[in-house]
PDB file of C-alpha atoms in Angstrom:
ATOM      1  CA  UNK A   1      41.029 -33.841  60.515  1.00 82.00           C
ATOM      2  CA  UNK A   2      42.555 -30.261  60.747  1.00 88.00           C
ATOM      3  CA  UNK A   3      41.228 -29.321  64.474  1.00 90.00           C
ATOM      4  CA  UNK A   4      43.018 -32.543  65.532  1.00 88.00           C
ATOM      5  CA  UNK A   5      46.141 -31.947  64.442  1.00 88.00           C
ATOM      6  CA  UNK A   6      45.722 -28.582  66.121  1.00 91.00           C
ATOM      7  CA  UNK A   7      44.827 -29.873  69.315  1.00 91.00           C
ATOM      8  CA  UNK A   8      48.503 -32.360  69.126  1.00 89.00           C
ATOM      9  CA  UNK A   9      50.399 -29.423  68.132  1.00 89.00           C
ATOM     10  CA  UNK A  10      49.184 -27.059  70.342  1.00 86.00           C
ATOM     11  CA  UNK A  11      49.809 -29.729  72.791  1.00 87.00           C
ATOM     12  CA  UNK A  12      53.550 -30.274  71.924  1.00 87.00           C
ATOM     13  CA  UNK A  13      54.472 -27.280  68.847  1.00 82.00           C
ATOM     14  CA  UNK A  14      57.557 -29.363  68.189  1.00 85.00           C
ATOM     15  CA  UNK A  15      55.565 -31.830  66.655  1.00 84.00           C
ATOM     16  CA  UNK A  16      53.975 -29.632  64.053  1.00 81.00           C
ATOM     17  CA  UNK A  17      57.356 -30.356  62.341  1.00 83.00           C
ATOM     18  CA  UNK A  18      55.860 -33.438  62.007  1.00 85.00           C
ATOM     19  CA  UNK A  19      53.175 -33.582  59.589  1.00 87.00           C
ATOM     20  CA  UNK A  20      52.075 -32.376  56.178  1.00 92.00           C
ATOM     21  CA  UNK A  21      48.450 -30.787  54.937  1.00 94.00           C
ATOM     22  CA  UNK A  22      47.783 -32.900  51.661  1.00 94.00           C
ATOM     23  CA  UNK A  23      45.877 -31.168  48.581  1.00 96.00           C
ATOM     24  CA  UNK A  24      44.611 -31.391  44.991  1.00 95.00           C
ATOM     25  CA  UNK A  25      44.870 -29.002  41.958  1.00 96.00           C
ATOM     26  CA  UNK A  26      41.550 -28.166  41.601  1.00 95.00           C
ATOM     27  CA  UNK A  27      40.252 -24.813  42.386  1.00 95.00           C
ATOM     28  CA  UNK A  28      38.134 -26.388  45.532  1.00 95.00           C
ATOM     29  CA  UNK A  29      41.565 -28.015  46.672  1.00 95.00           C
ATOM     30  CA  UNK A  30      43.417 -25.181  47.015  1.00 96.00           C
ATOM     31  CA  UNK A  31      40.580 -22.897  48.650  1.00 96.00           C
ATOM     32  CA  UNK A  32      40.495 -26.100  51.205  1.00 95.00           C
ATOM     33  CA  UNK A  33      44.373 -25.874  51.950  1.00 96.00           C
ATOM     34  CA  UNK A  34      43.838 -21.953  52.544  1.00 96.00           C
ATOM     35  CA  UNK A  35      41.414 -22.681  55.227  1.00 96.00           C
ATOM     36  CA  UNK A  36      43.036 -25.393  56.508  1.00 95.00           C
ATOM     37  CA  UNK A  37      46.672 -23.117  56.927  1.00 95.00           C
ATOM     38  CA  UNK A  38      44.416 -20.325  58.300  1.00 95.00           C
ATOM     39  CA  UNK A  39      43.077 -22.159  61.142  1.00 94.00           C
ATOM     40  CA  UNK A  40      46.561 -23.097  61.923  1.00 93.00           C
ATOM     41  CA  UNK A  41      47.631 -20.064  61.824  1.00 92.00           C
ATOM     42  CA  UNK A  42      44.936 -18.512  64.346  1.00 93.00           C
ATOM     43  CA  UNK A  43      45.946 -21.647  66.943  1.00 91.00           C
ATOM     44  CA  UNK A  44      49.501 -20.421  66.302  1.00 88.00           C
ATOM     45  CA  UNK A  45      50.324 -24.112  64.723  1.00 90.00           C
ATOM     46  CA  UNK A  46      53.347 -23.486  62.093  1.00 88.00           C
ATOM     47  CA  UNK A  47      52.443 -25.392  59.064  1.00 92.00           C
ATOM     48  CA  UNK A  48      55.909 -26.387  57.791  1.00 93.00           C
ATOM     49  CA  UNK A  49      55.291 -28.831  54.726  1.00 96.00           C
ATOM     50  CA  UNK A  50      52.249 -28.888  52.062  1.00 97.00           C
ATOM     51  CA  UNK A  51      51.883 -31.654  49.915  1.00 97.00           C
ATOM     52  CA  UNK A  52      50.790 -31.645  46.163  1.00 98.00           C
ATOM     53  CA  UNK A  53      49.787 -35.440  46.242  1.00 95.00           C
ATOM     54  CA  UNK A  54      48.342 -36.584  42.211  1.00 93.00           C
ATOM     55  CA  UNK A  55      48.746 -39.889  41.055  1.00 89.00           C
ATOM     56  CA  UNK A  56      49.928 -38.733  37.692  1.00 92.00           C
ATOM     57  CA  UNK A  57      52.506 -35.649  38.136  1.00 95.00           C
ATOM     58  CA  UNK A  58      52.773 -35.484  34.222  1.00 96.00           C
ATOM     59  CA  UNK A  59      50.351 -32.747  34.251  1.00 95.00           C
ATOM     60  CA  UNK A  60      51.341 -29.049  33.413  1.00 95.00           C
ATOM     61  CA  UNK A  61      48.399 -27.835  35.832  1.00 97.00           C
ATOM     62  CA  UNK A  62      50.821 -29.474  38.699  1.00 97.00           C
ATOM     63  CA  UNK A  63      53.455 -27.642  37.764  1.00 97.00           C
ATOM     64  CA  UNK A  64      51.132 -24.165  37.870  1.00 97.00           C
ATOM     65  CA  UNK A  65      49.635 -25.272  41.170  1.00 97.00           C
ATOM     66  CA  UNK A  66      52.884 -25.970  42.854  1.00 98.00           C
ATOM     67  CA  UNK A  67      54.437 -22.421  41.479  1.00 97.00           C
ATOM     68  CA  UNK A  68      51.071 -20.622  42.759  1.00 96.00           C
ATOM     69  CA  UNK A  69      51.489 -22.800  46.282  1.00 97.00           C
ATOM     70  CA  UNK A  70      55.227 -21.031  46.412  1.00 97.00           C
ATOM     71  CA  UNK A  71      54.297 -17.537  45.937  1.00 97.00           C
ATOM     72  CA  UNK A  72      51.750 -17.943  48.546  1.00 96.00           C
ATOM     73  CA  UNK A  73      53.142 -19.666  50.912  1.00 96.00           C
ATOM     74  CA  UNK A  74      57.266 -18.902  50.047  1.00 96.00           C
ATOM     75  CA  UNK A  75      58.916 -20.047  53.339  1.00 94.00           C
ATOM     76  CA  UNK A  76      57.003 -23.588  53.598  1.00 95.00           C
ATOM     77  CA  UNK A  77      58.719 -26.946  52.449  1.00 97.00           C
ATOM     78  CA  UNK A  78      56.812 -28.152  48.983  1.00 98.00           C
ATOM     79  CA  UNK A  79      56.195 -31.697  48.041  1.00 98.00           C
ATOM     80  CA  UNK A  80      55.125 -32.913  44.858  1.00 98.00           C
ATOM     81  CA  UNK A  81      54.228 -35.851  43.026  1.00 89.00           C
ATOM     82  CA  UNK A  82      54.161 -38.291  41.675  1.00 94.00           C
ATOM     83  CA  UNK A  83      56.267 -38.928  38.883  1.00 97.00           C
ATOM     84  CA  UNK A  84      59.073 -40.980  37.581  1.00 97.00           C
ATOM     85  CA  UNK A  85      61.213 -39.825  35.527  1.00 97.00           C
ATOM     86  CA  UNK A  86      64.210 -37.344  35.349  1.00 97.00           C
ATOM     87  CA  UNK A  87      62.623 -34.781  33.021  1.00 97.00           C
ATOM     88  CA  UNK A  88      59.747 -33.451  35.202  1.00 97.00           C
ATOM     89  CA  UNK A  89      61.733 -33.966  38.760  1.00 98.00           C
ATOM     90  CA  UNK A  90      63.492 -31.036  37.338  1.00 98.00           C
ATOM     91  CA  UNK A  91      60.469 -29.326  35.988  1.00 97.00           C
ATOM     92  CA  UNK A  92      59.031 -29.238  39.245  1.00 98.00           C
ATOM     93  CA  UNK A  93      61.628 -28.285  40.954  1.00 98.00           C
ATOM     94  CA  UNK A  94      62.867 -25.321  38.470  1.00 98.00           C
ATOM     95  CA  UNK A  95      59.629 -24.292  37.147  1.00 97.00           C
ATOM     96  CA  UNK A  96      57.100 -25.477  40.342  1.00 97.00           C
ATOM     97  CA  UNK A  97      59.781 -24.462  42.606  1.00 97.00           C
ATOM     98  CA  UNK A  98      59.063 -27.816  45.031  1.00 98.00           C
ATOM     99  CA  UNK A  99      61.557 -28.397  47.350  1.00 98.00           C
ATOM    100  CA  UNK A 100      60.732 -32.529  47.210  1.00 98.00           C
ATOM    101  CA  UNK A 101      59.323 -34.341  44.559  1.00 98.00           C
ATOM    102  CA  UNK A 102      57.494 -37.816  45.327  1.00 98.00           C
ATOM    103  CA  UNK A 103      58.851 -40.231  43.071  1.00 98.00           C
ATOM    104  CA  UNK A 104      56.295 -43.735  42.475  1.00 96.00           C
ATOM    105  CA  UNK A 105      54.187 -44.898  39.972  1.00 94.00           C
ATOM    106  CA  UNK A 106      52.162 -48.418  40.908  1.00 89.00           C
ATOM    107  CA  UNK A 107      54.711 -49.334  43.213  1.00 89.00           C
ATOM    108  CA  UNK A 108      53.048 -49.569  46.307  1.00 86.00           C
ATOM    109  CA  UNK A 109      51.555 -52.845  47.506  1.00 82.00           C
ATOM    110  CA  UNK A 110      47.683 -51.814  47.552  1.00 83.00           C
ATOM    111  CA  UNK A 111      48.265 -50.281  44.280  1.00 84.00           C
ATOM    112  CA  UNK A 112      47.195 -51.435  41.213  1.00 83.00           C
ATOM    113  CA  UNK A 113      47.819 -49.043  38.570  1.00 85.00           C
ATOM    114  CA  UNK A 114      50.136 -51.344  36.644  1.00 85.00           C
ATOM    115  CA  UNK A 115      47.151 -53.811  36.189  1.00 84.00           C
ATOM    116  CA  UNK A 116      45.088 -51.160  35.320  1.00 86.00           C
ATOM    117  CA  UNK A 117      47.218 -48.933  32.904  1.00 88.00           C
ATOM    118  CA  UNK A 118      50.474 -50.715  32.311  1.00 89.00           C
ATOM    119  CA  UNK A 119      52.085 -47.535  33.402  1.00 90.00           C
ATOM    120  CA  UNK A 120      54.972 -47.506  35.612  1.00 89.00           C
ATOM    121  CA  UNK A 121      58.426 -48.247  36.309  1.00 93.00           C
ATOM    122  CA  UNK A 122      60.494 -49.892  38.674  1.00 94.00           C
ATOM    123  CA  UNK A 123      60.821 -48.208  41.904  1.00 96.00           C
ATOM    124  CA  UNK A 124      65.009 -48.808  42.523  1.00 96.00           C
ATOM    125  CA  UNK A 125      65.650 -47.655  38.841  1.00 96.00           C
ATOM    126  CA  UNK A 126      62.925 -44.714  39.569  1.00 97.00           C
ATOM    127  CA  UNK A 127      64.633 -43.432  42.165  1.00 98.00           C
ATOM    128  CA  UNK A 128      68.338 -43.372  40.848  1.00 97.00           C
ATOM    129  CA  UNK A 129      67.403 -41.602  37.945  1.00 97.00           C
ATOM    130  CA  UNK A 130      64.932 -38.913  39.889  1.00 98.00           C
ATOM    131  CA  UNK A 131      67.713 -38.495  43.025  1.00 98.00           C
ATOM    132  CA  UNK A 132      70.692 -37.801  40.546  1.00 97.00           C
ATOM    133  CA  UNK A 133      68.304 -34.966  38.769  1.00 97.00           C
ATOM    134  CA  UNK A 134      67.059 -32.870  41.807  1.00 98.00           C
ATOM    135  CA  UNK A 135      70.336 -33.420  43.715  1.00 97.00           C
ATOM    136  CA  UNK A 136      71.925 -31.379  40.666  1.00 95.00           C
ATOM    137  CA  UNK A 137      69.578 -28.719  41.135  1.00 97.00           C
ATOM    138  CA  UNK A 138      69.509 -28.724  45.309  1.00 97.00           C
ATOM    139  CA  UNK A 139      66.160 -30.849  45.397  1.00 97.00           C
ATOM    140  CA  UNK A 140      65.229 -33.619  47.594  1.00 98.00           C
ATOM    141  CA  UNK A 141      63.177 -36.514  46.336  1.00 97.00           C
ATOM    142  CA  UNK A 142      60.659 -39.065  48.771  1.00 98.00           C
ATOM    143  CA  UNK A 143      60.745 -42.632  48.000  1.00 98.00           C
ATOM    144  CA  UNK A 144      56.796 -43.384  47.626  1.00 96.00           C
ATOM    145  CA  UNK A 145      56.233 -47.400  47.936  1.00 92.00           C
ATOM    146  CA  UNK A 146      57.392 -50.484  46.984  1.00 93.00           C
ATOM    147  CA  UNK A 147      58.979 -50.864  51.064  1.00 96.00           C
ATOM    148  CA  UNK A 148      58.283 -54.463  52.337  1.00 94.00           C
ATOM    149  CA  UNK A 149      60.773 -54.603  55.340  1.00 95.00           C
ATOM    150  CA  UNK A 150      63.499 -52.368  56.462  1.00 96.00           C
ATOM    151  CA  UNK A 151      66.353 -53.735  54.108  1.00 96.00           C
ATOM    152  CA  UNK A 152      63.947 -52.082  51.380  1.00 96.00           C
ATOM    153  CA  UNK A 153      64.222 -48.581  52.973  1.00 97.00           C
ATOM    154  CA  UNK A 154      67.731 -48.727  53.331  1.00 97.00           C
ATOM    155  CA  UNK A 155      68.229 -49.334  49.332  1.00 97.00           C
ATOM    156  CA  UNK A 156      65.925 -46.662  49.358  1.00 97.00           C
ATOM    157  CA  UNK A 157      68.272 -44.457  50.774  1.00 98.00           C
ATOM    158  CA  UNK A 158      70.966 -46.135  48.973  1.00 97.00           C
ATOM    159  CA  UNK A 159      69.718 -45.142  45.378  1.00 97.00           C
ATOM    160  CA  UNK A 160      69.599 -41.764  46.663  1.00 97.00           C
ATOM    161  CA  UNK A 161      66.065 -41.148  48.680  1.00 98.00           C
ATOM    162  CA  UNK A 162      66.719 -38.290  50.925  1.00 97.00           C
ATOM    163  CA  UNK A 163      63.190 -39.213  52.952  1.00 97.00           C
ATOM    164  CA  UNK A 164      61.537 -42.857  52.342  1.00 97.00           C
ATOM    165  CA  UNK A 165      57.504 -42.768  52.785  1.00 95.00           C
ATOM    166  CA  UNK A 166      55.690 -45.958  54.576  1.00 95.00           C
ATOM    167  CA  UNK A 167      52.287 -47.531  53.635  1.00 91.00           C
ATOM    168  CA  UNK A 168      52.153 -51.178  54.274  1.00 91.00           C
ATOM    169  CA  UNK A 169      55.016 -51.354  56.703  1.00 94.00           C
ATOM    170  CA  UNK A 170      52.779 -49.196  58.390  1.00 94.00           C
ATOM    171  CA  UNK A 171      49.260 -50.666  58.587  1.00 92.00           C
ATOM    172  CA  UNK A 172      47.403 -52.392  60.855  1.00 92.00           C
ATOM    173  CA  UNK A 173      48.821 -50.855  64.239  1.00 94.00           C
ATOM    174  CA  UNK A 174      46.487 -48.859  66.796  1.00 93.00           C
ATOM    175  CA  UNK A 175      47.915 -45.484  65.151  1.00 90.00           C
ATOM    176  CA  UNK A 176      46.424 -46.130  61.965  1.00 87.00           C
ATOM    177  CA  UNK A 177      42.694 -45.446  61.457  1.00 82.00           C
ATOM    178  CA  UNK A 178      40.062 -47.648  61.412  1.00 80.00           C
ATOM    179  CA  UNK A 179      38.567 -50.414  64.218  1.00 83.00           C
ATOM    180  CA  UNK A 180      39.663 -53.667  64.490  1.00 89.00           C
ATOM    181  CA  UNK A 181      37.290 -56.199  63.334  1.00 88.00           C
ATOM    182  CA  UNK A 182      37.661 -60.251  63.671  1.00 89.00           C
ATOM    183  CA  UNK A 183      38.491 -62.202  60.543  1.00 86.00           C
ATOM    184  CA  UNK A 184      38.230 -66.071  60.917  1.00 88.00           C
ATOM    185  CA  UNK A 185      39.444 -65.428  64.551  1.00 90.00           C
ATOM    186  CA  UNK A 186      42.255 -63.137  64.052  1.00 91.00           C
ATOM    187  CA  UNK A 187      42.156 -59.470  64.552  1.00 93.00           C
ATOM    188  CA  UNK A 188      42.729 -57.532  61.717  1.00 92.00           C
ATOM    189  CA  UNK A 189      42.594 -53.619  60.389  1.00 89.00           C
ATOM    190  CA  UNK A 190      41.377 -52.400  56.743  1.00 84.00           C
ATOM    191  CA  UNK A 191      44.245 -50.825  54.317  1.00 82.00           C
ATOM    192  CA  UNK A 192      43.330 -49.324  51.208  1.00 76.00           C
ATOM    193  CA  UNK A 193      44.691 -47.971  48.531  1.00 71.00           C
ATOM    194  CA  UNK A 194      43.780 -43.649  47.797  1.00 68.00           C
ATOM    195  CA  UNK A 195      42.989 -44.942  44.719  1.00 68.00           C
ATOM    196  CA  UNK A 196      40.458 -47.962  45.539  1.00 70.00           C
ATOM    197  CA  UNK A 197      37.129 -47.639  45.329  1.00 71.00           C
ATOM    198  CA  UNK A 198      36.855 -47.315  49.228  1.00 73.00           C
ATOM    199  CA  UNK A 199      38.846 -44.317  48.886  1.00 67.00           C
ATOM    200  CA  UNK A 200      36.885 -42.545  45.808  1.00 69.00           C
ATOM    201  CA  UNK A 201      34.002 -43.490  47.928  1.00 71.00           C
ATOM    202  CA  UNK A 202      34.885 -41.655  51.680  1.00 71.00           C
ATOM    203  CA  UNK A 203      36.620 -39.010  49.811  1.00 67.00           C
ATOM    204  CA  UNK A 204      34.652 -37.884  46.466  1.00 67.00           C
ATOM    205  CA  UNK A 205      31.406 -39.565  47.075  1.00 68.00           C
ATOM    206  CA  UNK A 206      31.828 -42.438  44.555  1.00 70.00           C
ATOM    207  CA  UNK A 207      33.936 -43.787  41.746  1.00 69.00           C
ATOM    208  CA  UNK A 208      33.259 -41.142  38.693  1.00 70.00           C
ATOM    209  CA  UNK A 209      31.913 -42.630  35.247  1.00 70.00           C
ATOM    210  CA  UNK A 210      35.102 -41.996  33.372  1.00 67.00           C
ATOM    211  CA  UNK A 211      37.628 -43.807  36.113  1.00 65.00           C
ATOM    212  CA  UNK A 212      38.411 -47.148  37.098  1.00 70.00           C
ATOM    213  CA  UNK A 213      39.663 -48.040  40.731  1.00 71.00           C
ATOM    214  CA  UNK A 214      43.336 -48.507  40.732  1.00 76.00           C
ATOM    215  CA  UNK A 215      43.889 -49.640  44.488  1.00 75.00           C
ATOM    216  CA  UNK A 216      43.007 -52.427  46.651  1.00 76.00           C
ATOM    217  CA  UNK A 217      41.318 -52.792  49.699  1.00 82.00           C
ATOM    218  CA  UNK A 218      42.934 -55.491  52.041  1.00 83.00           C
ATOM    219  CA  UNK A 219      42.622 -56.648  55.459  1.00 88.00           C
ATOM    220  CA  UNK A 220      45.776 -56.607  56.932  1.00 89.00           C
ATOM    221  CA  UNK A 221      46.390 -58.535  60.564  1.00 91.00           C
ATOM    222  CA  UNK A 222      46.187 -56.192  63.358  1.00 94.00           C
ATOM    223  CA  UNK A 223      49.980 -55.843  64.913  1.00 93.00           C
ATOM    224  CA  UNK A 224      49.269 -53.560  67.900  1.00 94.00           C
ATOM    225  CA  UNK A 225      51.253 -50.552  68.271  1.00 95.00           C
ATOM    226  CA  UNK A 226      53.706 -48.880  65.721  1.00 95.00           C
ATOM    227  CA  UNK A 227      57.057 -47.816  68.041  1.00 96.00           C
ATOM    228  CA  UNK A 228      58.048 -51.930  67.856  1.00 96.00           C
ATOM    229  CA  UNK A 229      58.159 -51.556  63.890  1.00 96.00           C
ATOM    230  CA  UNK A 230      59.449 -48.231  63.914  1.00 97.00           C
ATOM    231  CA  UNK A 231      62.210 -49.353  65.937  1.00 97.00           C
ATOM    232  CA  UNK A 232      62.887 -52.392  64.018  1.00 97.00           C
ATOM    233  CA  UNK A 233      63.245 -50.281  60.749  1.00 97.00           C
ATOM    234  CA  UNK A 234      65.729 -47.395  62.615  1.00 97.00           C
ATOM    235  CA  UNK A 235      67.582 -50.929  63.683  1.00 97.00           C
ATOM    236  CA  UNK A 236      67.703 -52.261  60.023  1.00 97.00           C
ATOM    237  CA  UNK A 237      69.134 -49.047  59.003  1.00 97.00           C
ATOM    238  CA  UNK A 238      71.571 -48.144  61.555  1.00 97.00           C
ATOM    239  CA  UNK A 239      72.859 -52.043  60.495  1.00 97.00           C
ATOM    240  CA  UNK A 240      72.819 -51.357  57.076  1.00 97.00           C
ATOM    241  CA  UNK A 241      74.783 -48.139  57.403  1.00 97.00           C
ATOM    242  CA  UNK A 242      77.512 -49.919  59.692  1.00 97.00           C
ATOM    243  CA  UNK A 243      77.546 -52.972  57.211  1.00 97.00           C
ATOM    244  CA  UNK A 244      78.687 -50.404  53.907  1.00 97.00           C
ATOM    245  CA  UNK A 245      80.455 -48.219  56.190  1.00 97.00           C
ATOM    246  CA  UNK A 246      78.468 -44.919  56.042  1.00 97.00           C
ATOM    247  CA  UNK A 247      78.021 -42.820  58.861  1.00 96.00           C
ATOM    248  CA  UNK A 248      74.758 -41.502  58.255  1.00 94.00           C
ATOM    249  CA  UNK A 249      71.972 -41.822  55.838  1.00 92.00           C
ATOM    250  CA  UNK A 250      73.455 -38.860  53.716  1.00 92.00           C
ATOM    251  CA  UNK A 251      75.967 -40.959  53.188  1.00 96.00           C
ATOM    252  CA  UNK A 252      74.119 -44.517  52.223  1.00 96.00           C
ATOM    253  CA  UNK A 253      74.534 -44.120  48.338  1.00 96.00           C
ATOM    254  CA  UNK A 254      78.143 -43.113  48.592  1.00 96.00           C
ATOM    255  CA  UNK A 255      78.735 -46.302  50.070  1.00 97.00           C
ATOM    256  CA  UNK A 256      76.755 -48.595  48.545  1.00 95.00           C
ATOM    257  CA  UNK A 257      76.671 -50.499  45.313  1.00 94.00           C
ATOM    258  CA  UNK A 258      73.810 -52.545  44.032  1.00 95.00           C
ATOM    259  CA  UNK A 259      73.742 -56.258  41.903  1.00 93.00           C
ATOM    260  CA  UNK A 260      70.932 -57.729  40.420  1.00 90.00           C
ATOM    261  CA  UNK A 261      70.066 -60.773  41.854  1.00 89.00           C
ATOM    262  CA  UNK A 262      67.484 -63.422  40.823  1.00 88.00           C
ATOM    263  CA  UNK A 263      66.827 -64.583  44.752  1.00 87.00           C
ATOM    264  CA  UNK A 264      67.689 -61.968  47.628  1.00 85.00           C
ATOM    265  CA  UNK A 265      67.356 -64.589  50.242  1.00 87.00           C
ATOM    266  CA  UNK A 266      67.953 -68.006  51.203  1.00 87.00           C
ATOM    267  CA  UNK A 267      64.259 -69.187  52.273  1.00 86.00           C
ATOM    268  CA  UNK A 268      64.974 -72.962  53.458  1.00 89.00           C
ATOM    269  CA  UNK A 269      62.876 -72.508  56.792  1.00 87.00           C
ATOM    270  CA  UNK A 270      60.415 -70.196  55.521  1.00 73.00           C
TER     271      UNK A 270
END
């Protein structure tokens, strides 16, 4: 909710550095995002990032949304997505004029557009290919899914990620919404998908006629709260960077090399 993002920020301004209003394409989407920036703006909250968030970026509407987004609002960071594929991480970023593109496509672990569609493409191989593009043109690009522990986001970074984004890592701690509810004994928290049905439902009143759901909802056990994990992931990377011998993230896929393997780990005691 807007007004309580205000109330944090006006609380502590550094922090609206922090966060990101989300929007559509539609017409209604983009009136939202005005009001949403303009109450901001009279609480004297600095919106700093938008986000374009579609689960299919190969739209040319995205593209016209994005560049109208830019001439409004010229001196906020733009994020865009998601795609896959070299081609249109440099349409948005030359023609939308984004500043990041979101690169994922039914790689994240409620997700289940694959199933669904049998669209997608591997999320290491996604993100080489999308990083060397917008890097060439002074881009960024935002690893979205496919994360399962910390060692993930640092091959992220490695394959050229310049900021890694966090869904199941993420769930189930006393930041996320939702209440806690008892399952067979053991505390857990709901995680869905934005493209389940329990999303369609909250957020556009049902699932429409010509869709299908292509997220889950899970129950995922509840793990208290987030700075543990958080700190366990900066811990993973700082590791990772001193194991390959760069000294910064920046630096990860100068330094690092990947092999395909058929079995990461050695799982003996499991």
């Amino acid at each position: 909710d807007i007004q309580e993002i205000i109330a944090i920020c006006k609380n502590d301004q550094a922090l609206s550095s922090y966060f990101a209003i989300s929007t559509g394409i539609t017409d209604r989407d983009i009136a939202v995002l005005d009001e949403k920036i303009a109450a901001c703006a009279v609480h004297g909250v600095n919106v700093q990032f938008i986000c374009v968030d579609v689960a299919n970026g190969y739209m040319a509407k995205l593209v016209e949304v994005c560049k109208t987004i830019r001439d409004k609002y010229p001196n906020i960071n733009l994020i865009a997505g998601n795609v896959v594929t070299r081609e249109v991480t440099e349409e948005l970023i030359i023609n939308g004029k984004v500043d990041i593109v979101k690169v994922g496509i039914g790689s994240g672990s409620v997700c289940t557009t694959r199933l669904q569609t049998g669209v997608g493409m591997p999320q290491l191989s996604a993100v080489m290919e999308c990083a060397d593009a917008a890097h060439g043109l002074g881009g960024h690009i935002m690893a979205d899914g496919g994360c399962t522990c910390s060692g993930d986001v640092a091959k992220a970074f490695g394959a050229g990620a310049d900021f890694v984004m966090l869904g199941g890592m993420l769930a189930g701690h006393d930041e996320c919404e939702g209440d806690v509810v008892e399952v067979d004994g053991v505390a857990h928290k709901r995680f869905y998908g934005m493209s389940s049905t329990t999303a369609m439902q909250r957020h556009n009143g049902g699932v429409a006629t010509h869709r299908a759901s292509e997220g889950k909802t899970v129950m995922v056990p509840y793990r208290g709260g987030v700075s543990e994990t958080i700190q366990g992931i900066l811990g993973g990377l700082r590791s990772a960077c001193t194991y390959v011998g760069a000294d910064s993230l920046k630096a990860l896929p100068k330094c690092t090399t990947f092999v395909r393997c058929r079995r990461q780990l050695n799982n003996i005691f499991k």
